[in-house]
Coordinates of C-alpha atoms and ligand atoms in Angstrom, one line a residue:
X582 CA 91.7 91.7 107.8
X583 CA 93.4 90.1 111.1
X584 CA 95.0 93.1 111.7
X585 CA 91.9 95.7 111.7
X586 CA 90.3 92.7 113.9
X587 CA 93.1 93.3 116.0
X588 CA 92.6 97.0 116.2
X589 CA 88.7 97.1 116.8
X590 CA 89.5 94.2 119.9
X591 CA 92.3 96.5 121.1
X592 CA 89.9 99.5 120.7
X593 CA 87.3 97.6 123.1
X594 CA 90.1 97.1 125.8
X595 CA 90.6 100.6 125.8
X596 CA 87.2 101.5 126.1
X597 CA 86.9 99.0 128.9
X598 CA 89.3 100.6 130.4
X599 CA 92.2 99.2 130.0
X600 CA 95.8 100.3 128.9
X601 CA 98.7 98.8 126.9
X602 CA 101.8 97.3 128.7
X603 CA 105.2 96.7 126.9
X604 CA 105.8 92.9 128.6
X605 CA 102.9 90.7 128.4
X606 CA 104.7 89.1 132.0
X607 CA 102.8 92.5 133.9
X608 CA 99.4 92.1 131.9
X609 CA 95.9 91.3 133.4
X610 CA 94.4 90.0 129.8
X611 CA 96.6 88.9 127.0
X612 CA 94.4 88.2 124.0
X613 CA 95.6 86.4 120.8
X614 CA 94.4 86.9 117.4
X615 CA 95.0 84.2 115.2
X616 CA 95.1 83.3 111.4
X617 CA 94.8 79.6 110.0
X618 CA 94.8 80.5 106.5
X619 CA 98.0 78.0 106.2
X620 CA 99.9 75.8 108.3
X621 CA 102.6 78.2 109.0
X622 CA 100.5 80.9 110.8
X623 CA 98.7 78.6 112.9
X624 CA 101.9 76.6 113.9
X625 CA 102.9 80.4 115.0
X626 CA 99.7 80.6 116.7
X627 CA 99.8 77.4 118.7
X628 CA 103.5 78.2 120.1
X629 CA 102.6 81.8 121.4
X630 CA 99.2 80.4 122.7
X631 CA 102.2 77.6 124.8
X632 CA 103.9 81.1 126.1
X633 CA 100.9 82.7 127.2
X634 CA 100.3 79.7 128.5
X635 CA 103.4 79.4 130.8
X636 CA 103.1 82.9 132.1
X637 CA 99.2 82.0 133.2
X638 CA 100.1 78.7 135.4
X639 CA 102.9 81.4 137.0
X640 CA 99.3 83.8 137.6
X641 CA 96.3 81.9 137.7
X642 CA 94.8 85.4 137.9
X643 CA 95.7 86.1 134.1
X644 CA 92.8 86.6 131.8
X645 CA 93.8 84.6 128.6
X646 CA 92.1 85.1 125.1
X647 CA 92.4 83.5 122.1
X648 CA 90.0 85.2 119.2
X649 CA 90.3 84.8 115.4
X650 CA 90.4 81.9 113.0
X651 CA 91.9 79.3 114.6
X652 CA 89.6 79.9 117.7
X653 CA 87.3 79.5 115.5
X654 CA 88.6 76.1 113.7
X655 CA 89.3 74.5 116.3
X656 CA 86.8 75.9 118.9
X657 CA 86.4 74.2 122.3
X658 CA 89.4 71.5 121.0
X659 CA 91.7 74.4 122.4
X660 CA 90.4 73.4 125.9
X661 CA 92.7 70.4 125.7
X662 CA 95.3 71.7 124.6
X663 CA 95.0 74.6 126.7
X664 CA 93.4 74.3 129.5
X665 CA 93.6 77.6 131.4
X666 CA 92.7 79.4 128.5
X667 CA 89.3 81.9 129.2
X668 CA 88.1 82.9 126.0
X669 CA 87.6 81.3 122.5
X670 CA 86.2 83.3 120.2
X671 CA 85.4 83.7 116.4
X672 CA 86.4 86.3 114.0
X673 CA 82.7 87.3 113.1
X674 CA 82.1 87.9 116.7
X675 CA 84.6 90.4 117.4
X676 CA 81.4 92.7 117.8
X677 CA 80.5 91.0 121.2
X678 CA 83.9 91.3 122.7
X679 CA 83.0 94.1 124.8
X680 CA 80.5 92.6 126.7
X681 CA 82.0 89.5 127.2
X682 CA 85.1 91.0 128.5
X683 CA 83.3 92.4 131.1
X684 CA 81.7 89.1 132.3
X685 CA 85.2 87.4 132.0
X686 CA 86.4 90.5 134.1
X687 CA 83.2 90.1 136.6
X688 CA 82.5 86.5 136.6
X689 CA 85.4 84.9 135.5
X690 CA 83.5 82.2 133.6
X691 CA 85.0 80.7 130.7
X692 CA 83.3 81.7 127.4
X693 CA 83.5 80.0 123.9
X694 CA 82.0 81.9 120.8
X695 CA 81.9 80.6 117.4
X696 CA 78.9 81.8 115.9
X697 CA 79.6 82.6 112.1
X698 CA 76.6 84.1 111.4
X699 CA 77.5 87.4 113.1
X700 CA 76.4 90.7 111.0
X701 CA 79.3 92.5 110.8
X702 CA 79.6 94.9 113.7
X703 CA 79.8 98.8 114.0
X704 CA 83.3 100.3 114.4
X705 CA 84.3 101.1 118.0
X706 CA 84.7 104.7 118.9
X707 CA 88.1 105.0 120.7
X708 CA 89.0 108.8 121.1
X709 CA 92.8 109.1 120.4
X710 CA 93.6 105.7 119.2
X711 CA 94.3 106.3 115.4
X712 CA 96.6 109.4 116.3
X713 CA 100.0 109.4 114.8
X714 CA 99.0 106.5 111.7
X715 CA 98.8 108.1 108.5
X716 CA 96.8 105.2 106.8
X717 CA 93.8 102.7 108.1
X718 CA 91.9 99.9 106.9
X719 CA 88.0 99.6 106.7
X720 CA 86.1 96.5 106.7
X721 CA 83.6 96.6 103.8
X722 CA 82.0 93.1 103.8
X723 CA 83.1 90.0 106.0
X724 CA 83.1 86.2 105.0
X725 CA 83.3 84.7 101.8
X726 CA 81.1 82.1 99.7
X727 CA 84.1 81.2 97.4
X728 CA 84.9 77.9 98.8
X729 CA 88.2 78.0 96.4
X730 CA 89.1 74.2 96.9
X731 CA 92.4 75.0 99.6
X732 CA 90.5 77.7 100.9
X733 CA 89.8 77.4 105.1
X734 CA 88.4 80.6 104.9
X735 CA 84.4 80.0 104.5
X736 CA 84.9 77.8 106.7
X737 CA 85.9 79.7 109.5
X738 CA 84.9 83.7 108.3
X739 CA 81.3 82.4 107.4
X740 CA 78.9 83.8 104.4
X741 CA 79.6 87.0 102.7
X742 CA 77.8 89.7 104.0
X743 CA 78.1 93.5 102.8
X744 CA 78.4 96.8 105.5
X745 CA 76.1 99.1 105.1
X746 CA 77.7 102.1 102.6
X747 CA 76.6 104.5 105.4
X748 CA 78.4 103.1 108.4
X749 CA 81.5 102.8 106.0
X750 CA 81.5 106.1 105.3
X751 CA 81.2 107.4 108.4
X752 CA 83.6 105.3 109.9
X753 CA 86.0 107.2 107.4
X754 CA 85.1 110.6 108.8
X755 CA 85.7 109.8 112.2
X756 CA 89.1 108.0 110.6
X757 CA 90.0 111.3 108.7
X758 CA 89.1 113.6 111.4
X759 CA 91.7 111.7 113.6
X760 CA 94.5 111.9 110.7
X761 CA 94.2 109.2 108.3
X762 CA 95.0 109.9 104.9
X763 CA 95.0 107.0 103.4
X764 CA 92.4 104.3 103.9
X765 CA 92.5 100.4 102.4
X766 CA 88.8 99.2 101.8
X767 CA 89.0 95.7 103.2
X768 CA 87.5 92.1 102.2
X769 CA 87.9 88.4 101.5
X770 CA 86.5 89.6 97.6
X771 CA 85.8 93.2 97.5
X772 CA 84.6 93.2 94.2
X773 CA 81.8 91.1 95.1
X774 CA 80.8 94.4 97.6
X775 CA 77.1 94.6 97.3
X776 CA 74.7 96.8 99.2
X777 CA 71.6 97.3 96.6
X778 CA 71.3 98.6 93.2
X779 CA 72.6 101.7 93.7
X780 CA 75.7 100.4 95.6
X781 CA 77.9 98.1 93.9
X782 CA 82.1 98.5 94.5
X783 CA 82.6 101.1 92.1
X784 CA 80.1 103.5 93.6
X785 CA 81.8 102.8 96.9
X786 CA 84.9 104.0 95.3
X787 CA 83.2 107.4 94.0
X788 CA 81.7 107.7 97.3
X789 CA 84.9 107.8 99.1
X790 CA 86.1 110.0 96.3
X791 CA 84.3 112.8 97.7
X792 CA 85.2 112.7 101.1
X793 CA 87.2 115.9 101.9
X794 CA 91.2 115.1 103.8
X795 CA 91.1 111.9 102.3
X796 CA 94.1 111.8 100.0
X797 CA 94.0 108.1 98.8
X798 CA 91.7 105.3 98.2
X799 CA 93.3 101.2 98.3
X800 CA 91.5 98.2 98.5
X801 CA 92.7 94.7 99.0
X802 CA 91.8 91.7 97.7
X803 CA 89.9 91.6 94.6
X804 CA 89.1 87.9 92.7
X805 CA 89.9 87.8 89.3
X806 CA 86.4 86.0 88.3
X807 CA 85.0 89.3 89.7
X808 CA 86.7 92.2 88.0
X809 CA 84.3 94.0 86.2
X810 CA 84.8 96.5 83.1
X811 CA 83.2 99.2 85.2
X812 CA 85.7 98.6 88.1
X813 CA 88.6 98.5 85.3
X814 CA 87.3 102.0 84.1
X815 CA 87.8 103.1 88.1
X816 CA 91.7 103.0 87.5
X817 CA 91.4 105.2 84.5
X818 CA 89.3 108.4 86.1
X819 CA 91.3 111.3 86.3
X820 CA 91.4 113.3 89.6
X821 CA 90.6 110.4 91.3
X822 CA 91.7 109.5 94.8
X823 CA 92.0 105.4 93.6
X824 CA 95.8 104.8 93.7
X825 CA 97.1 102.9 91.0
X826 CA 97.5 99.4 92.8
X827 CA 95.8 96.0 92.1
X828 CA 96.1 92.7 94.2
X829 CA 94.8 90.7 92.2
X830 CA 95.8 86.8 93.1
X831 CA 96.4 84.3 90.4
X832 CA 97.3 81.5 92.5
X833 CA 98.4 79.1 89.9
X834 CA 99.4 79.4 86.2
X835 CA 98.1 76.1 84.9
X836 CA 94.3 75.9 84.1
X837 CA 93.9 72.5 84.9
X838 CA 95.2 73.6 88.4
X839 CA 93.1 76.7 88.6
X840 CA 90.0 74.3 87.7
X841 CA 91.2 71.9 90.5
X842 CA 91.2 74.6 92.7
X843 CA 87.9 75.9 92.0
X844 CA 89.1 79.4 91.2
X845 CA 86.3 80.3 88.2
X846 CA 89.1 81.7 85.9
X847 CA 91.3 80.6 83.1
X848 CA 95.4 82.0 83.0
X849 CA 94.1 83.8 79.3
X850 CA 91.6 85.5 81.3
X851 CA 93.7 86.3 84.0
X852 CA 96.3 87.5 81.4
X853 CA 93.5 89.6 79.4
X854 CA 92.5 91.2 82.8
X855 CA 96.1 92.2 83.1
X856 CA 96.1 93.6 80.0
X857 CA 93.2 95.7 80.1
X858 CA 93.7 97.4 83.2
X859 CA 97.3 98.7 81.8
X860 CA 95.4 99.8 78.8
X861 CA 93.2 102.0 81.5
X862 CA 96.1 102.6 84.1
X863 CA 100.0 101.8 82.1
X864 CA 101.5 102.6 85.6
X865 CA 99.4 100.4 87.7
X866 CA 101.2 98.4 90.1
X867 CA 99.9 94.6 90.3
X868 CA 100.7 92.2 92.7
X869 CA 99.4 88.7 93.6
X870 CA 99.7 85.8 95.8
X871 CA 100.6 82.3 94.1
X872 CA 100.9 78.7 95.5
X873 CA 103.2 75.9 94.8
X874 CA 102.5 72.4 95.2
X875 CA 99.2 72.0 95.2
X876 CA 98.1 68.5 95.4
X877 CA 98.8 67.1 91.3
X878 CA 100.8 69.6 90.1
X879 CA 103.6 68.5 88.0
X880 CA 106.6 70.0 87.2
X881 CA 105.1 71.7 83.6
X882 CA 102.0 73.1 85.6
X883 CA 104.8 74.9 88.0
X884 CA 106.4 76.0 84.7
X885 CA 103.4 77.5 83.6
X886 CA 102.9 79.7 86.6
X887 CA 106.6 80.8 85.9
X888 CA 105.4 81.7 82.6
X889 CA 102.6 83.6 84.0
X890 CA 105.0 85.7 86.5
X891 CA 107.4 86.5 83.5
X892 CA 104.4 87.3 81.3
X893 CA 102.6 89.5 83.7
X894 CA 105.8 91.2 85.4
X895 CA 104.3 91.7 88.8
X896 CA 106.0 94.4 91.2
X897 CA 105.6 92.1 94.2
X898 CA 104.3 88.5 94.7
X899 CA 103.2 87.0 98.0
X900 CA 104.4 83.2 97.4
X901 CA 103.3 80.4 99.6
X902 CA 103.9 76.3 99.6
X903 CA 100.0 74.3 99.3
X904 CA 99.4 73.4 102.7
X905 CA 96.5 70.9 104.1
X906 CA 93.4 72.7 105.9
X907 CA 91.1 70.4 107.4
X908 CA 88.0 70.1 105.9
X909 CA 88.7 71.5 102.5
X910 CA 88.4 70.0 99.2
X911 CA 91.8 69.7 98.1
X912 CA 93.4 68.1 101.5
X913 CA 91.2 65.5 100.0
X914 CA 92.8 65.2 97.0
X915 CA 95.2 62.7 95.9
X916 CA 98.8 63.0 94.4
X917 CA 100.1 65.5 97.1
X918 CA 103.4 67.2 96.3
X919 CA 106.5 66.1 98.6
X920 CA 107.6 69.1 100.9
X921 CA 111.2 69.4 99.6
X922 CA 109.3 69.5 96.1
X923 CA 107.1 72.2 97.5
X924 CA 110.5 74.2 98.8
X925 CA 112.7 73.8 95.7
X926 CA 109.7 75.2 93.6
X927 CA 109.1 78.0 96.1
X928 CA 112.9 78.5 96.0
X929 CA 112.9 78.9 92.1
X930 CA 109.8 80.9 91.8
X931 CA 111.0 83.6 94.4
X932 CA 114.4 83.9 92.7
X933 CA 112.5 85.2 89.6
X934 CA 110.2 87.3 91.5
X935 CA 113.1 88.8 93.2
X936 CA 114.5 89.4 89.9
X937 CA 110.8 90.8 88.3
X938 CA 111.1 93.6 91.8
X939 CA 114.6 94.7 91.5
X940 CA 114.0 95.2 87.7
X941 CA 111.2 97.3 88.1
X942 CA 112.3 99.2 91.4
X943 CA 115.3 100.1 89.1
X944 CA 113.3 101.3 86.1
X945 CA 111.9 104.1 88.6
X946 CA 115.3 105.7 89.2
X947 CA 115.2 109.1 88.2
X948 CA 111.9 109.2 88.3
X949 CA 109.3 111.9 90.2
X950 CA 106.8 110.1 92.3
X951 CA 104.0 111.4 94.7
X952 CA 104.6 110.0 98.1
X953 CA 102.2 110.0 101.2
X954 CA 104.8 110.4 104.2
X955 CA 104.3 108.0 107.1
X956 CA 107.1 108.3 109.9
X957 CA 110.8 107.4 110.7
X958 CA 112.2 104.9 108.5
X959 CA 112.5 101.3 110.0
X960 CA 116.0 100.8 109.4
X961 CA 116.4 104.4 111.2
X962 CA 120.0 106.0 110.5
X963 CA 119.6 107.4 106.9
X964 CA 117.4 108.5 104.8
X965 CA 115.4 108.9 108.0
X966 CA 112.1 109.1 106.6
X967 CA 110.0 106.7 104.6
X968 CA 106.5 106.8 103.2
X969 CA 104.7 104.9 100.3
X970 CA 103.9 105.6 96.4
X971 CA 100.8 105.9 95.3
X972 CA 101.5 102.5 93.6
X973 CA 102.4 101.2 97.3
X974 CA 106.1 101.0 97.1
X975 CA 108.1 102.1 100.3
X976 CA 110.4 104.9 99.5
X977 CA 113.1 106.4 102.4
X978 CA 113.9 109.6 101.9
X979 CA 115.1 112.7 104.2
X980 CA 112.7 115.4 104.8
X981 CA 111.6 117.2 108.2
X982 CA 109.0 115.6 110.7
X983 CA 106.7 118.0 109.9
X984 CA 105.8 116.4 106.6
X985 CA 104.8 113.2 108.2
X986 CA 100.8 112.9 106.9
X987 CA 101.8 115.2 103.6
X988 CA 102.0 114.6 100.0
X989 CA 105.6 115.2 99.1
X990 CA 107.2 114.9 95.5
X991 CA 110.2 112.4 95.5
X992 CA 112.9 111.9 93.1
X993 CA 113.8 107.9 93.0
X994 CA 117.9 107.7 93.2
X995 CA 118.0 103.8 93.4
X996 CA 115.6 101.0 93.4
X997 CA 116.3 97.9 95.7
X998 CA 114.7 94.5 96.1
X999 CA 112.4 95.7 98.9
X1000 CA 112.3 99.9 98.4
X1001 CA 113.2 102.6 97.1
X1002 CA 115.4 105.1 98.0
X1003 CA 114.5 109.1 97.1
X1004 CA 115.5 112.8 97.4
X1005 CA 112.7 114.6 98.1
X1006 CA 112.0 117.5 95.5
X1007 CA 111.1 121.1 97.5
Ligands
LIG10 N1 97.9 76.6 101.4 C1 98.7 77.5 101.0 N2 98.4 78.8 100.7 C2 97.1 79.1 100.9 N3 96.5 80.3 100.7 C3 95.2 80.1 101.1 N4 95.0 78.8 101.4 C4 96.1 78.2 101.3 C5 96.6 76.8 101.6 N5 95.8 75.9 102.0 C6 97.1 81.5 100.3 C7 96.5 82.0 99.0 C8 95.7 83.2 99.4 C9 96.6 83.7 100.6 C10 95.9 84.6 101.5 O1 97.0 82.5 101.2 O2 97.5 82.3 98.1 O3 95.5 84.1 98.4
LIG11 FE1 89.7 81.7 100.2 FE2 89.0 81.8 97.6 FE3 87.6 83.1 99.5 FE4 90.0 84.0 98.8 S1 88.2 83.9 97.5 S2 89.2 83.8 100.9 S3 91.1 82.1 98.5 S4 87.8 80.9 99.3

């Protein structure tokens, strides 16, 4: 989500006006987005906000932004602690960026923003800036009304609200026209995506099915307490564009954490759901995020979310320690977890993941897989090239640079903790 903010602020720069520079030491306007989902991100945020900071007492002439989460958290507190800074502004007012800019450019007044009551804004139109990227992301709703007990987001992201199916769509045209192939539908809960009767997720999902140059169809993240049968049935339609990937976080494996935590599921229904969609799809990838050490769990609730992991057999976990966020529930809560508890468990559970990956990467060797070629490997040398599966794994292969944006077929020589490695099939 952060990072299509960041695209639709750096799309209003351009319009402006503006161009990119390589060394934010020559800039006129260095903006931040930031994320304060967990304590990591924001201390990540704070220190790059002190080196912005340094480079605008140098020249006082620099216009210095701060947008996103943390701008919204902590709102005109930032003034303290930064002083020179120009602009604090919230994620759900990304939409009034461009006419703020041009008073901070005009008038150079200070401006702070926080209004989380924004409708979601229209998508910029920025001739030329999604050439050369294969895949994009779409934002399909904005906030959330979870309030999962650890949770900042509500907090800072505001109520759920839905886009209009229309203005989704049509910002996919105007992606596909300009070369995407592959577009993520974005949201704090996607499967809570409502527009009317007519227009639940799943029609969404036919919807962009029929949109000609659009090769395939992701969406990111889904709540387990919302999966419904009829979005189950989705990964089961033949010919469809949906690619065969859930992320689908469990969070915790102990249902006397998951009530604690507010998440509205048991681990036998989070099992079941598991379950059913590899009766619909038996080659669907699934991946999750999961916490350790939230405030009372003991040493056989972290068991039981290692359970879950070697139960489920995910392809790729996203693993994180509890942290405080101001404000919610659970920094409340008593019986908090000692942070060299937090990283031994952390430690533990990501040895098993890594195990749970490799296994799996290996079991594709030999294999033919579809993948949607993106551009130069990374790790450049060779293979030189690398794209994604339809079940998102990254895959280097060699092939020409005129197959970046195509379909290629891919045989998988060796699977490795992070990738795969492939010889494409002509
Ligand atoms: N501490 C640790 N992890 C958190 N997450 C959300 N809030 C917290 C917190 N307070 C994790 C969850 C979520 C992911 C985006 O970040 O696993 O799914
Ligand atoms: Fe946070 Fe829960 Fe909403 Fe996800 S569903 S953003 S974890 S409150």
């Amino acid at each position: 989500m952060n990072e299509y903010d960041s695209d639709y602020l750096a799309q209003s720069l351009i319009n402006y006006g503006l161009s990119a520079v390589d060394n934010p030491n020559n800039a006129d306007i260095i903006l931040i987005n930031t994320c304060t989902v967990r304590a990591k991100p924001q201390q990540k945020a704070l220190s790059m906000l002190g080196r912005i900071s340094a480079i605008k007492k140098r020249r006082p002439e620099l216009i210095f932004c701060i947008a996103g989460c943390l701008a919204q958290e902590m709102g005109v507190r930032l003034f303290e602690r930064f002083p020179d800074l120009d602009l604090i502004m919230g994620p759900r007012d990304i939409g009034k960026f461009y006419e703020i800019l041009d008073s901070l450019i005009t008038g150079r007044k200070k401006v702070i923003i926080t209004d989380t009551g924004s409708a979601p804004p229209d998508p910029v139109r920025c001739s030329g800036f999604f050439n050369g990227r294969i895949s994009g992301n779409i934002s399909i709703m904005v906030g959330c009304d979870n309030f999962c007990s650890y949770c900042i987001v509500p907090y800072v992201r505001g109520r759920e609200i839905s886009r209009f199916p229309d203005a989704i769509l049509s910002e996919a045209r105007n992606m596909i026209s300009a070369g995407i192939k592959e577009i993520t539908l974005l949201g704090q809960n996607v499967n809570s995506y409502f527009w009317n009767k007519e227009t639940n997720f799943p029609s969404l999902l036919h919807k962009m099915g029929t949109l000609d140059g659009l090769y395939r169809v992701r969406f990111t993240t889904s709540h387990p307490k919302d999966m419904s049968d009829e979005l189950i049935k989705c990964f089961g339609e033949k010919e469809s564009i949906l690619c065969p990937h859930i992320h689908l976080p469990f969070q915790a494996g102990s249902n006397r954490v998951l009530e604690k935590m507010r998440r509205g599921y048991t681990r036998e229904k989070y099992m079941d759901l598991v379950y059913r969609l590899r009766e619909v799809e038996p080659d669907i990838a699934i991946t999750s995020d999961v916490m350790v050490g939230f405030p009372g769990e003991s040493s056989s609730d972290f068991e039981l979310t290692l359970d879950l992991i070697k139960k489920v057999q995910f392809d790729s976990l996203f693993s994180f320690k509890y942290s405080d966020r101001d404000g919610t529930l659970a920094s409340k809560m008593d019986n908090k977890v000692d942070e060299s508890e937090k990283v031994l468990r952390l430690g533990i559970l990501q040895d098993l993941q890594k195990q749970i990956t490799l296994g799996k990467n290996r079991s594709l060797e030999g294999k033919k897989m579809s993948v949607l070629v993106e551009g130069i490997s990374r790790k450049g040398g060779y293979p030189n090239f690398s794209g994604r599966t339809a079940s998102n794994k990254v895959v280097n292969f060699s092939c020409d640079s005129n197959m970046i944006g195509h379909l290629v077929n891919v045989e998988i020589k060796e699977g490795m903790n992070n990738s795969l490695k492939g010889e494409i099939i002509l």
